[in-house]
Amino acid sequence: MDYKKTGEMESISIDDCDDRKLAETIIATHPIPPFDKSPYDGFAIRSLDTANASQHNPVTFKVTEHIGAGHRAQNAVKAGEAVRIMTGAEIPYGADCVAMFEICQTYEQDSNHFMTIKRTIKPGQNIIIKGSETSQGEILVEKGTRINPGVKALLATFGYAKVKVVKKPVIGVIATGSELLDIEQELEPGKIRNSNAPMIVSQIKRAGGEPVYFGKLIDDFEQSFEAIEQAIQHVDFLVTTGGVSVGDFDLLPAIYEKLGARVLFNKIGMRPGSVTTVAEWNSKLLFGLSGNPSACYVGFELFTRPIIQMFLHDNKPFTQTIQATLEEDFPKPNPFTRFVRAKINYRNGSVYVRPAGIDKSAVVTSLSNTNALMVLPGGTRGFEAGAVVDVLLVDSLSGQETFSISHKKVKRQI
Ligand SMILES: Nc1nc2c(c(=O)[nH]1)N[C@H]1C(S)=C(S)[C@@H](COP(=O)(O)OP(=O)(O)OC[C@H]3O[C@@H](n4cnc5c(N)ncnc54)[C@H](O)[C@@H]3O)O[C@H]1N2
Ligand code: MOO
Ligand SMILES: [Mg+2]
């Protein structure tokens, strides 16, 4: 976070603003509603005229006008007069209440319309007063908020045809490894299809970034160095996958060195993703994620995602963490904190969690089932069903201010 960057602002059409982060605070530029209006279809009248109305004493009004929403009455309502008014129409001058159709009887006589009611109506009854929902100047949505359908409704309410949003961080993606095939290629002996790049592209989009895929690289130093050096020029952050460990063809450490990038860390006491490396070059963060699919996924969610949120001016950049009950035993002990790809589900008002599949760094199949990362603190014993564990809601777009997982011992450890 010491190396975070915050994005600049751009102005875009409201049509394109879904899920973007607001770059300005939305303040009510007019009251809502902007005029006194009727919540019902009925008659706008003077409450005073109903003072003596009762079952035995119906009061009759002459209907002088007929207005729908969007239209205004021509004349003020005078004693004994009623304006037939529809939901959403402005209350005519002189009227101070509305009688719903359901309590009114109407009749016509000599081409004149009349209405009678048999009960009193109080002053102000059935009127939505101007500004009763929001007064002018009220702060409605804070800068940094993600634009959801409700925020969009407010933007439209206040006439924001153009919306100021935070520019998305442009994040380069490069996959490394001579074993990688493109998606459309047939399998060949010893080769696998590149699944990490499309996965990272998708993770970047989910987090609100703008991915740029630069392709895959074979394990050749010069070629890889050049491609990475080139790519960095065009992005805010660069994510690579593979080649960060200690293998003979793991080229990233040497590439960082030749670039003169400052490696912030290259090992983390966690599983998977222990090889996750982050370097800084020219104020740009380079995320060296593992080649192993599950480790790559976890490395992105824990390290790249919050940096994206920070760039987007989100004051809650960290993935929301809740507590859930482990649904099955997890007997495998591990000295390191584990971020288990997991699935949460809700039952009887409680949250439960279980591993999404095989809990191995090299596994790809568990990821499709993953909507959360279950945090199992390091220790020498496994965990029993019923244990309450921290869970990062990677599928949720709500964040939190700090990264908080309890390193406390989980009860019901085996
Ligand atoms: N002697 C040691 N060996 C390893 C260590 C170690 O500490 N000492 N760490 C292991 C751990 S943990 C991990 S995780 C991996 C990390 O390896 P790299 O990040 O260097 O990744 P690669 O070696 O390039 O590939 C690992 C694995 O992932 C597959 N892969 C790579 N890219 C993709 C892709 N785009 N799509 C799908 N799969 C991909 C690759 O074929 C390998 O199977 O290192 C351990 N070794
Ligand atoms: O980085 Mo490795 O995934 O710890 O398995
Ligand atoms: Mg390797």
GROMACS .gro file of C-alpha atoms and ligand atoms in nm:
model
  466
    1MET     CA    1   0.000   0.000   0.000
    2ASP     CA    2   0.300   0.232   0.042
    3TYR     CA    3   0.335   0.210  -0.336
    4LYS     CA    4  -0.030   0.267  -0.418
    5LYS     CA    5  -0.134   0.498  -0.698
    6THR     CA    6  -0.461   0.680  -0.731
    7GLY     CA    7  -0.633   0.722  -1.062
    8GLU     CA    8  -0.729   1.041  -1.236
    9MET     CA    9  -1.078   1.137  -1.331
   10GLU     CA   10  -1.260   1.112  -1.660
   11SER     CA   11  -1.604   1.218  -1.772
   12ILE     CA   12  -1.818   0.953  -1.937
   13SER     CA   13  -2.176   0.912  -2.052
   14ILE     CA   14  -2.419   0.794  -1.786
   15ASP     CA   15  -2.498   0.505  -2.021
   16ASP     CA   16  -2.149   0.366  -1.966
   17CYS     CA   17  -2.111   0.430  -1.594
   18ASP     CA   18  -2.231   0.099  -1.446
   19ASP     CA   19  -1.991  -0.041  -1.188
   20ARG     CA   20  -1.750   0.251  -1.225
   21LYS     CA   21  -1.627   0.443  -0.920
   22LEU     CA   22  -1.758   0.796  -0.872
   23ALA     CA   23  -1.490   1.064  -0.886
   24GLU     CA   24  -1.716   1.330  -0.734
   25THR     CA   25  -1.954   1.349  -0.445
   26ILE     CA   26  -2.315   1.363  -0.554
   27ILE     CA   27  -2.499   1.651  -0.390
   28ALA     CA   28  -2.869   1.717  -0.438
   29THR     CA   29  -2.892   2.011  -0.681
   30HIS     CA   30  -3.263   2.044  -0.616
   31PRO     CA   31  -3.510   1.919  -0.358
   32ILE     CA   32  -3.684   1.584  -0.408
   33PRO     CA   33  -3.963   1.601  -0.488
   34PRO     CA   34  -3.912   1.938  -0.660
   35PHE     CA   35  -4.279   2.029  -0.602
   36ASP     CA   36  -4.562   1.922  -0.373
   37LYS     CA   37  -4.714   1.620  -0.541
   38SER     CA   38  -4.996   1.373  -0.511
   39PRO     CA   39  -4.913   1.017  -0.404
   40TYR     CA   40  -5.255   0.896  -0.522
   41ASP     CA   41  -5.508   0.919  -0.799
   42GLY     CA   42  -5.791   1.126  -0.648
   43PHE     CA   43  -5.910   1.480  -0.592
   44ALA     CA   44  -5.708   1.776  -0.467
   45ILE     CA   45  -5.925   1.983  -0.234
   46ARG     CA   46  -5.918   2.222   0.064
   47SER     CA   47  -5.924   2.021   0.388
   48LEU     CA   48  -6.132   2.298   0.545
   49ASP     CA   49  -6.418   2.210   0.311
   50THR     CA   50  -6.439   1.859   0.457
   51ALA     CA   51  -6.464   1.978   0.822
   52ASN     CA   52  -6.832   1.886   0.850
   53ALA     CA   53  -6.830   1.582   0.621
   54SER     CA   54  -6.960   1.255   0.771
   55GLN     CA   55  -7.155   0.943   0.677
   56HIS     CA   56  -7.475   1.141   0.727
   57ASN     CA   57  -7.345   1.462   0.583
   58PRO     CA   58  -7.178   1.407   0.247
   59VAL     CA   59  -7.001   1.716   0.115
   60THR     CA   60  -7.011   1.790  -0.256
   61PHE     CA   61  -6.735   1.951  -0.462
   62LYS     CA   62  -6.744   2.083  -0.813
   63VAL     CA   63  -6.467   1.927  -1.023
   64THR     CA   64  -6.305   2.217  -1.205
   65GLU     CA   65  -6.001   2.062  -1.372
   66HIS     CA   66  -5.846   1.729  -1.458
   67ILE     CA   67  -5.465   1.691  -1.441
   68GLY     CA   68  -5.230   1.401  -1.495
   69ALA     CA   69  -4.864   1.383  -1.392
   70GLY     CA   70  -4.662   1.635  -1.589
   71HIS     CA   71  -4.948   1.885  -1.607
   72ARG     CA   72  -5.034   2.176  -1.380
   73ALA     CA   73  -5.375   2.306  -1.289
   74GLN     CA   74  -5.467   2.638  -1.452
   75ASN     CA   75  -5.643   2.787  -1.151
   76ALA     CA   76  -5.622   2.780  -0.777
   77VAL     CA   77  -5.867   2.553  -0.594
   78LYS     CA   78  -6.135   2.760  -0.428
   79ALA     CA   79  -6.396   2.676  -0.165
   80GLY     CA   80  -6.612   2.382  -0.274
   81GLU     CA   81  -6.389   2.300  -0.570
   82ALA     CA   82  -6.188   1.988  -0.648
   83VAL     CA   83  -5.924   1.912  -0.909
   84ARG     CA   84  -5.921   1.558  -1.039
   85ILE     CA   85  -5.551   1.473  -0.994
   86MET     CA   86  -5.334   1.174  -1.079
   87THR     CA   87  -5.038   1.026  -0.892
   88GLY     CA   88  -4.728   1.238  -0.943
   89ALA     CA   89  -4.910   1.554  -1.049
   90GLU     CA   90  -4.832   1.885  -0.879
   91ILE     CA   91  -5.078   1.988  -0.610
   92PRO     CA   92  -5.273   2.290  -0.739
   93TYR     CA   93  -5.256   2.620  -0.549
   94GLY     CA   94  -5.523   2.643  -0.286
   95ALA     CA   95  -5.552   2.268  -0.228
   96ASP     CA   96  -5.392   2.126   0.086
   97CYS     CA   97  -5.492   1.760   0.072
   98VAL     CA   98  -5.591   1.479  -0.163
   99ALA     CA   99  -5.888   1.246  -0.132
  100MET     CA  100  -5.825   0.909  -0.295
  101PHE     CA  101  -6.074   0.791  -0.556
  102GLU     CA  102  -6.172   0.503  -0.326
  103ILE     CA  103  -6.343   0.737  -0.075
  104CYS     CA  104  -6.510   0.962  -0.333
  105GLN     CA  105  -6.833   0.927  -0.528
  106THR     CA  106  -6.863   1.108  -0.857
  107TYR     CA  107  -7.155   1.208  -1.072
  108GLU     CA  108  -7.230   1.429  -1.368
  109GLN     CA  109  -7.509   1.685  -1.393
  110ASP     CA  110  -7.573   1.926  -1.680
  111SER     CA  111  -7.228   1.849  -1.821
  112ASN     CA  112  -7.068   1.944  -1.490
  113HIS     CA  113  -6.870   1.696  -1.282
  114PHE     CA  114  -6.918   1.661  -0.909
  115MET     CA  115  -6.758   1.464  -0.631
  116THR     CA  116  -6.886   1.392  -0.280
  117ILE     CA  117  -6.709   1.261   0.024
  118LYS     CA  118  -6.835   1.149   0.360
  119ARG     CA  119  -6.534   1.200   0.582
  120THR     CA  120  -6.293   1.471   0.687
  121ILE     CA  121  -5.946   1.501   0.542
  122LYS     CA  122  -5.668   1.662   0.742
  123PRO     CA  123  -5.452   1.948   0.616
  124GLY     CA  124  -5.147   1.802   0.436
  125GLN     CA  125  -5.303   1.458   0.412
  126ASN     CA  126  -5.188   1.264   0.103
  127ILE     CA  127  -4.941   1.523  -0.013
  128ILE     CA  128  -4.574   1.449  -0.070
  129ILE     CA  129  -4.422   1.779   0.035
  130LYS     CA  130  -4.150   1.940  -0.178
  131GLY     CA  131  -3.808   1.844  -0.036
  132SER     CA  132  -3.955   1.590   0.206
  133GLU     CA  133  -3.726   1.320   0.067
  134THR     CA  134  -3.412   1.527   0.013
  135SER     CA  135  -3.339   1.892   0.046
  136GLN     CA  136  -3.111   2.084  -0.186
  137GLY     CA  137  -2.744   2.058  -0.092
  138GLU     CA  138  -2.769   1.726   0.087
  139ILE     CA  139  -2.476   1.486   0.028
  140LEU     CA  140  -2.622   1.173  -0.126
  141VAL     CA  141  -2.335   0.960  -0.256
  142GLU     CA  142  -1.971   0.980  -0.151
  143LYS     CA  143  -1.686   1.000  -0.399
  144GLY     CA  144  -1.535   0.655  -0.456
  145THR     CA  145  -1.869   0.476  -0.440
  146ARG     CA  146  -1.926   0.210  -0.702
  147ILE     CA  147  -2.210   0.306  -0.932
  148ASN     CA  148  -2.489   0.057  -0.879
  149PRO     CA  149  -2.840   0.082  -1.025
  150GLY     CA  150  -2.953   0.298  -0.733
  151VAL     CA  151  -2.664   0.543  -0.771
  152LYS     CA  152  -2.742   0.559  -1.142
  153ALA     CA  153  -3.102   0.650  -1.061
  154LEU     CA  154  -2.976   0.943  -0.853
  155LEU     CA  155  -2.738   1.055  -1.126
  156ALA     CA  156  -3.032   1.060  -1.366
  157THR     CA  157  -3.252   1.238  -1.110
  158PHE     CA  158  -3.003   1.523  -1.090
  159GLY     CA  159  -2.934   1.546  -1.460
  160TYR     CA  160  -2.588   1.393  -1.479
  161ALA     CA  161  -2.583   1.304  -1.849
  162LYS     CA  162  -2.204   1.296  -1.803
  163VAL     CA  163  -2.059   1.136  -1.495
  164LYS     CA  164  -1.716   1.198  -1.347
  165VAL     CA  165  -1.561   0.863  -1.269
  166VAL     CA  166  -1.215   0.743  -1.175
  167LYS     CA  167  -1.014   0.620  -1.473
  168LYS     CA  168  -0.971   0.244  -1.461
  169PRO     CA  169  -0.616   0.134  -1.397
  170VAL     CA  170  -0.472  -0.019  -1.712
  171ILE     CA  171  -0.325  -0.350  -1.608
  172GLY     CA  172  -0.103  -0.550  -1.837
  173VAL     CA  173  -0.118  -0.928  -1.829
  174ILE     CA  174   0.162  -1.154  -1.950
  175ALA     CA  175   0.175  -1.531  -1.917
  176THR     CA  176   0.515  -1.697  -1.914
  177GLY     CA  177   0.607  -2.055  -1.989
  178SER     CA  178   0.721  -2.256  -2.293
  179GLU     CA  179   0.458  -2.516  -2.204
  180LEU     CA  180   0.169  -2.281  -2.276
  181LEU     CA  181  -0.071  -2.325  -2.566
  182ASP     CA  182  -0.329  -2.075  -2.678
  183ILE     CA  183  -0.691  -2.157  -2.606
  184GLU     CA  184  -0.774  -2.264  -2.960
  185GLN     CA  185  -0.472  -2.496  -2.991
  186GLU     CA  186  -0.491  -2.874  -2.967
  187LEU     CA  187  -0.315  -3.035  -2.673
  188GLU     CA  188   0.039  -3.154  -2.743
  189PRO     CA  189   0.261  -3.378  -2.533
  190GLY     CA  190   0.401  -3.189  -2.234
  191LYS     CA  191   0.197  -2.879  -2.304
  192ILE     CA  192  -0.109  -2.723  -2.141
  193ARG     CA  193  -0.339  -2.441  -2.238
  194ASN     CA  194  -0.276  -2.103  -2.083
  195SER     CA  195  -0.560  -2.067  -1.834
  196ASN     CA  196  -0.404  -1.810  -1.603
  197ALA     CA  197  -0.408  -1.518  -1.845
  198PRO     CA  198  -0.784  -1.536  -1.915
  199MET     CA  199  -0.844  -1.590  -1.544
  200ILE     CA  200  -0.640  -1.283  -1.447
  201VAL     CA  201  -0.808  -1.075  -1.717
  202SER     CA  202  -1.137  -1.175  -1.560
  203GLN     CA  203  -1.016  -1.101  -1.207
  204ILE     CA  204  -0.899  -0.757  -1.321
  205LYS     CA  205  -1.242  -0.687  -1.471
  206ARG     CA  206  -1.418  -0.808  -1.157
  207ALA     CA  207  -1.202  -0.571  -0.952
  208GLY     CA  208  -1.281  -0.276  -1.180
  209GLY     CA  209  -0.956  -0.256  -1.378
  210GLU     CA  210  -0.889  -0.242  -1.751
  211PRO     CA  211  -0.691  -0.546  -1.859
  212VAL     CA  212  -0.455  -0.544  -2.155
  213TYR     CA  213  -0.332  -0.887  -2.254
  214PHE     CA  214   0.016  -0.882  -2.404
  215GLY     CA  215   0.025  -1.253  -2.486
  216LYS     CA  216   0.235  -1.539  -2.362
  217LEU     CA  217   0.612  -1.569  -2.357
  218ILE     CA  218   0.837  -1.867  -2.399
  219ASP     CA  219   1.106  -1.912  -2.136
  220ASP     CA  220   1.373  -1.714  -2.319
  221PHE     CA  221   1.544  -1.441  -2.120
  222GLU     CA  222   1.610  -1.180  -2.386
  223GLN     CA  223   1.270  -1.215  -2.547
  224SER     CA  224   1.093  -1.207  -2.211
  225PHE     CA  225   1.295  -0.912  -2.085
  226GLU     CA  226   1.216  -0.709  -2.393
  227ALA     CA  227   0.847  -0.793  -2.392
  228ILE     CA  228   0.811  -0.707  -2.024
  229GLU     CA  229   1.012  -0.386  -2.053
  230GLN     CA  230   0.794  -0.283  -2.346
  231ALA     CA  231   0.468  -0.374  -2.178
  232ILE     CA  232   0.540  -0.173  -1.863
  233GLN     CA  233   0.551   0.148  -2.067
  234HIS     CA  234   0.184   0.113  -2.156
  235VAL     CA  235   0.026   0.023  -1.824
  236ASP     CA  236  -0.033   0.140  -1.469
  237PHE     CA  237   0.049  -0.205  -1.327
  238LEU     CA  238   0.180  -0.524  -1.481
  239VAL     CA  239   0.078  -0.873  -1.380
  240THR     CA  240   0.284  -1.169  -1.492
  241THR     CA  241   0.215  -1.531  -1.417
  242GLY     CA  242   0.475  -1.804  -1.385
  243GLY     CA  243   0.850  -1.800  -1.369
  244VAL     CA  244   0.890  -1.650  -1.023
  245SER     CA  245   1.018  -1.945  -0.828
  246VAL     CA  246   1.367  -2.095  -0.816
  247GLY     CA  247   1.355  -2.313  -1.131
  248ASP     CA  248   1.613  -2.291  -1.407
  249PHE     CA  249   1.355  -2.136  -1.638
  250ASP     CA  250   1.198  -1.907  -1.378
  251LEU     CA  251   1.319  -1.587  -1.536
  252LEU     CA  252   1.130  -1.316  -1.350
  253PRO     CA  253   1.383  -1.264  -1.068
  254ALA     CA  254   1.659  -1.199  -1.322
  255ILE     CA  255   1.429  -0.979  -1.530
  256TYR     CA  256   1.348  -0.763  -1.227
  257GLU     CA  257   1.718  -0.735  -1.160
  258LYS     CA  258   1.808  -0.631  -1.514
  259LEU     CA  259   1.521  -0.380  -1.516
  260GLY     CA  260   1.654  -0.232  -1.197
  261ALA     CA  261   1.314  -0.291  -1.037
  262ARG     CA  262   1.297  -0.286  -0.663
  263VAL     CA  263   1.167  -0.618  -0.533
  264LEU     CA  264   0.941  -0.542  -0.237
  265PHE     CA  265   0.900  -0.907  -0.142
  266ASN     CA  266   0.944  -1.241  -0.314
  267LYS     CA  267   0.818  -1.489  -0.059
  268ILE     CA  268   0.516  -1.488   0.167
  269GLY     CA  269   0.444  -1.711   0.463
  270MET     CA  270   0.119  -1.835   0.321
  271ARG     CA  271  -0.015  -2.114   0.101
  272PRO     CA  272  -0.081  -2.109  -0.182
  273GLY     CA  273   0.092  -1.817  -0.344
  274SER     CA  274   0.410  -1.834  -0.135
  275VAL     CA  275   0.613  -1.731  -0.439
  276THR     CA  276   0.406  -1.416  -0.503
  277THR     CA  277   0.652  -1.140  -0.581
  278VAL     CA  278   0.590  -0.769  -0.606
  279ALA     CA  279   0.844  -0.528  -0.750
  280GLU     CA  280   0.834  -0.156  -0.812
  281TRP     CA  281   0.973   0.007  -1.122
  282ASN     CA  282   0.934   0.372  -1.205
  283SER     CA  283   0.639   0.405  -0.962
  284LYS     CA  284   0.468   0.108  -1.124
  285LEU     CA  285   0.396  -0.211  -0.938
  286LEU     CA  286   0.488  -0.537  -1.108
  287PHE     CA  287   0.296  -0.833  -0.971
  288GLY     CA  288   0.483  -1.158  -1.028
  289LEU     CA  289   0.213  -1.411  -0.961
  290SER     CA  290   0.274  -1.782  -0.944
  291GLY     CA  291   0.222  -2.002  -1.248
  292ASN     CA  292   0.026  -2.251  -1.045
  293PRO     CA  293  -0.339  -2.158  -1.114
  294SER     CA  294  -0.468  -2.160  -0.757
  295ALA     CA  295  -0.162  -1.974  -0.629
  296CYS     CA  296  -0.200  -1.722  -0.910
  297TYR     CA  297  -0.568  -1.667  -0.823
  298VAL     CA  298  -0.497  -1.616  -0.453
  299GLY     CA  299  -0.197  -1.390  -0.517
  300PHE     CA  300  -0.412  -1.165  -0.733
  301GLU     CA  301  -0.702  -1.143  -0.488
  302LEU     CA  302  -0.480  -1.068  -0.188
  303PHE     CA  303  -0.232  -0.828  -0.344
  304THR     CA  304  -0.345  -0.691  -0.679
  305ARG     CA  305  -0.712  -0.640  -0.607
  306PRO     CA  306  -0.670  -0.397  -0.313
  307ILE     CA  307  -0.422  -0.192  -0.517
  308ILE     CA  308  -0.685  -0.166  -0.790
  309GLN     CA  309  -0.943  -0.052  -0.537
  310MET     CA  310  -0.700   0.209  -0.403
  311PHE     CA  311  -0.642   0.334  -0.757
  312LEU     CA  312  -1.020   0.371  -0.787
  313HIS     CA  313  -1.032   0.595  -0.475
  314ASP     CA  314  -1.226   0.331  -0.285
  315ASN     CA  315  -1.202   0.403   0.086
  316LYS     CA  316  -1.276   0.036   0.150
  317PRO     CA  317  -1.014  -0.129  -0.069
  318PHE     CA  318  -0.986  -0.463   0.107
  319THR     CA  319  -1.203  -0.760   0.028
  320GLN     CA  320  -1.485  -0.798   0.274
  321THR     CA  321  -1.414  -1.060   0.536
  322ILE     CA  322  -1.680  -1.235   0.737
  323GLN     CA  323  -1.693  -1.535   0.964
  324ALA     CA  324  -1.845  -1.862   0.858
  325THR     CA  325  -1.885  -2.210   0.997
  326LEU     CA  326  -1.671  -2.479   0.842
  327GLU     CA  327  -1.901  -2.749   0.709
  328GLU     CA  328  -1.657  -3.036   0.688
  329ASP     CA  329  -1.336  -3.146   0.854
  330PHE     CA  330  -1.017  -3.006   0.706
  331PRO     CA  331  -0.772  -3.253   0.851
  332LYS     CA  332  -0.459  -3.133   0.670
  333PRO     CA  333  -0.234  -2.935   0.903
  334ASN     CA  334  -0.004  -2.672   0.761
  335PRO     CA  335   0.254  -2.453   0.931
  336PHE     CA  336   0.147  -2.162   0.710
  337THR     CA  337  -0.174  -1.966   0.690
  338ARG     CA  338  -0.382  -2.118   0.411
  339PHE     CA  339  -0.617  -1.932   0.181
  340VAL     CA  340  -0.840  -2.219   0.078
  341ARG     CA  341  -1.050  -2.168  -0.234
  342ALA     CA  342  -1.391  -2.211  -0.089
  343LYS     CA  343  -1.761  -2.191  -0.145
  344ILE     CA  344  -1.986  -2.018   0.102
  345ASN     CA  345  -2.355  -2.079   0.127
  346TYR     CA  346  -2.633  -1.947   0.346
  347ARG     CA  347  -2.866  -2.170   0.546
  348ASN     CA  348  -3.118  -2.077   0.813
  349GLY     CA  349  -2.966  -1.733   0.847
  350SER     CA  350  -2.611  -1.860   0.897
  351VAL     CA  351  -2.309  -1.867   0.668
  352TYR     CA  352  -2.131  -2.193   0.600
  353VAL     CA  353  -1.813  -2.259   0.409
  354ARG     CA  354  -1.645  -2.559   0.255
  355PRO     CA  355  -1.343  -2.608   0.029
  356ALA     CA  356  -1.434  -2.558  -0.335
  357GLY     CA  357  -1.232  -2.859  -0.448
  358ILE     CA  358  -0.885  -3.007  -0.420
  359ASP     CA  359  -0.679  -2.775  -0.204
  360LYS     CA  360  -0.356  -2.777  -0.402
  361SER     CA  361  -0.166  -2.488  -0.556
  362ALA     CA  362  -0.143  -2.656  -0.899
  363VAL     CA  363  -0.519  -2.718  -0.920
  364VAL     CA  364  -0.744  -2.528  -1.160
  365THR     CA  365  -1.074  -2.715  -1.122
  366SER     CA  366  -1.160  -2.586  -0.773
  367LEU     CA  367  -1.155  -2.226  -0.896
  368SER     CA  368  -1.481  -2.247  -1.090
  369ASN     CA  369  -1.657  -2.331  -0.767
  370THR     CA  370  -1.485  -2.060  -0.566
  371ASN     CA  371  -1.674  -1.762  -0.432
  372ALA     CA  372  -1.461  -1.705  -0.124
  373LEU     CA  373  -1.121  -1.766   0.029
  374MET     CA  374  -1.134  -1.945   0.361
  375VAL     CA  375  -0.851  -1.845   0.593
  376LEU     CA  376  -0.705  -2.128   0.799
  377PRO     CA  377  -0.432  -2.002   1.033
  378GLY     CA  378  -0.107  -2.198   1.031
  379GLY     CA  379  -0.062  -2.464   1.293
  380THR     CA  380   0.016  -2.822   1.350
  381ARG     CA  381  -0.339  -2.951   1.355
  382GLY     CA  382  -0.624  -2.958   1.109
  383PHE     CA  383  -0.973  -2.815   1.155
  384GLU     CA  384  -1.298  -2.979   1.254
  385ALA     CA  385  -1.640  -2.919   1.106
  386GLY     CA  386  -1.810  -2.653   1.318
  387ALA     CA  387  -1.500  -2.434   1.346
  388VAL     CA  388  -1.565  -2.066   1.283
  389VAL     CA  389  -1.323  -1.930   1.026
  390ASP     CA  390  -1.255  -1.603   0.844
  391VAL     CA  391  -1.374  -1.593   0.485
  392LEU     CA  392  -1.284  -1.335   0.220
  393LEU     CA  393  -1.580  -1.271  -0.007
  394VAL     CA  394  -1.399  -1.249  -0.340
  395ASP     CA  395  -1.724  -1.253  -0.536
  396SER     CA  396  -1.861  -0.955  -0.346
  397LEU     CA  397  -1.800  -0.599  -0.457
  398SER     CA  398  -1.832  -0.452  -0.107
  399GLY     CA  399  -1.501  -0.384   0.060
  400GLN     CA  400  -1.368  -0.295   0.400
  401GLU     CA  401  -1.120  -0.040   0.530
  402THR     CA  402  -0.855  -0.275   0.659
  403PHE     CA  403  -0.729  -0.621   0.589
  404SER     CA  404  -0.834  -0.809   0.896
  405ILE     CA  405  -0.804  -1.176   0.951
  406SER     CA  406  -0.784  -1.321   1.297
  407HIS     CA  407  -0.460  -1.506   1.340
  408LYS     CA  408  -0.608  -1.639   1.662
  409LYS     CA  409  -0.631  -2.009   1.700
  410VAL     CA  410  -0.959  -2.131   1.557
  411LYS     CA  411  -1.162  -2.324   1.812
  412ARG     CA  412  -1.237  -2.686   1.723
  413GLN     CA  413  -0.891  -2.737   1.582
  414ILE     CA  414  -0.833  -3.111   1.566
  415LIG     N1  415   1.257  -2.608  -0.550
  415LIG     C1  416   1.143  -2.541  -0.538
  415LIG     N2  417   1.049  -2.559  -0.632
  415LIG     C2  418   0.933  -2.492  -0.624
  415LIG     C3  419   0.910  -2.404  -0.515
  415LIG     C4  420   1.010  -2.387  -0.419
  415LIG     O1  421   0.994  -2.311  -0.322
  415LIG     N3  422   1.125  -2.457  -0.436
  415LIG     N4  423   0.790  -2.340  -0.506
  415LIG     C5  424   0.678  -2.412  -0.562
  415LIG     C6  425   0.561  -2.334  -0.554
  415LIG     S1  426   0.497  -2.312  -0.401
  415LIG     C7  427   0.500  -2.284  -0.664
  415LIG     S2  428   0.351  -2.205  -0.648
  415LIG     C8  429   0.556  -2.295  -0.797
  415LIG     C9  430   0.565  -2.158  -0.859
  415LIG     O2  431   0.617  -2.170  -0.983
  415LIG     P1  432   0.633  -2.045  -1.078
  415LIG     O3  433   0.554  -1.932  -1.028
  415LIG     O4  434   0.775  -2.027  -1.102
  415LIG     O5  435   0.556  -2.092  -1.208
  415LIG     P2  436   0.604  -2.189  -1.322
  415LIG     O6  437   0.720  -2.266  -1.275
  415LIG     O7  438   0.621  -2.110  -1.444
  415LIG     O8  439   0.481  -2.281  -1.336
  415LIG    C10  440   0.430  -2.356  -1.230
  415LIG    C11  441   0.317  -2.444  -1.279
  415LIG     O9  442   0.211  -2.364  -1.328
  415LIG    C12  443   0.179  -2.396  -1.462
  415LIG     N5  444   0.146  -2.273  -1.535
  415LIG    C13  445   0.229  -2.171  -1.557
  415LIG     N6  446   0.168  -2.074  -1.626
  415LIG    C14  447   0.044  -2.116  -1.649
  415LIG    C15  448  -0.066  -2.061  -1.716
  415LIG     N7  449  -0.059  -1.940  -1.774
  415LIG     N8  450  -0.183  -2.129  -1.722
  415LIG    C16  451  -0.190  -2.252  -1.661
  415LIG     N9  452  -0.088  -2.309  -1.594
  415LIG    C17  453   0.027  -2.244  -1.590
  415LIG    C18  454   0.307  -2.454  -1.516
  415LIG    O10  455   0.286  -2.535  -1.628
  415LIG    C19  456   0.359  -2.531  -1.397
  415LIG    O11  457   0.295  -2.655  -1.386
  415LIG    O12  458   0.685  -2.345  -0.793
  415LIG    C20  459   0.703  -2.457  -0.706
  415LIG    N10  460   0.837  -2.508  -0.720
  416MOO     O1  461   0.329  -2.042  -0.414
  416MOO    MO1  462   0.298  -2.204  -0.397
  416MOO     O2  463   0.136  -2.194  -0.438
  416MOO     O3  464   0.280  -2.169  -0.218
  416MOO     O4  465   0.209  -2.339  -0.373
  417MG      MG  466   0.874  -2.223  -1.180
   0.00000   0.00000   0.00000
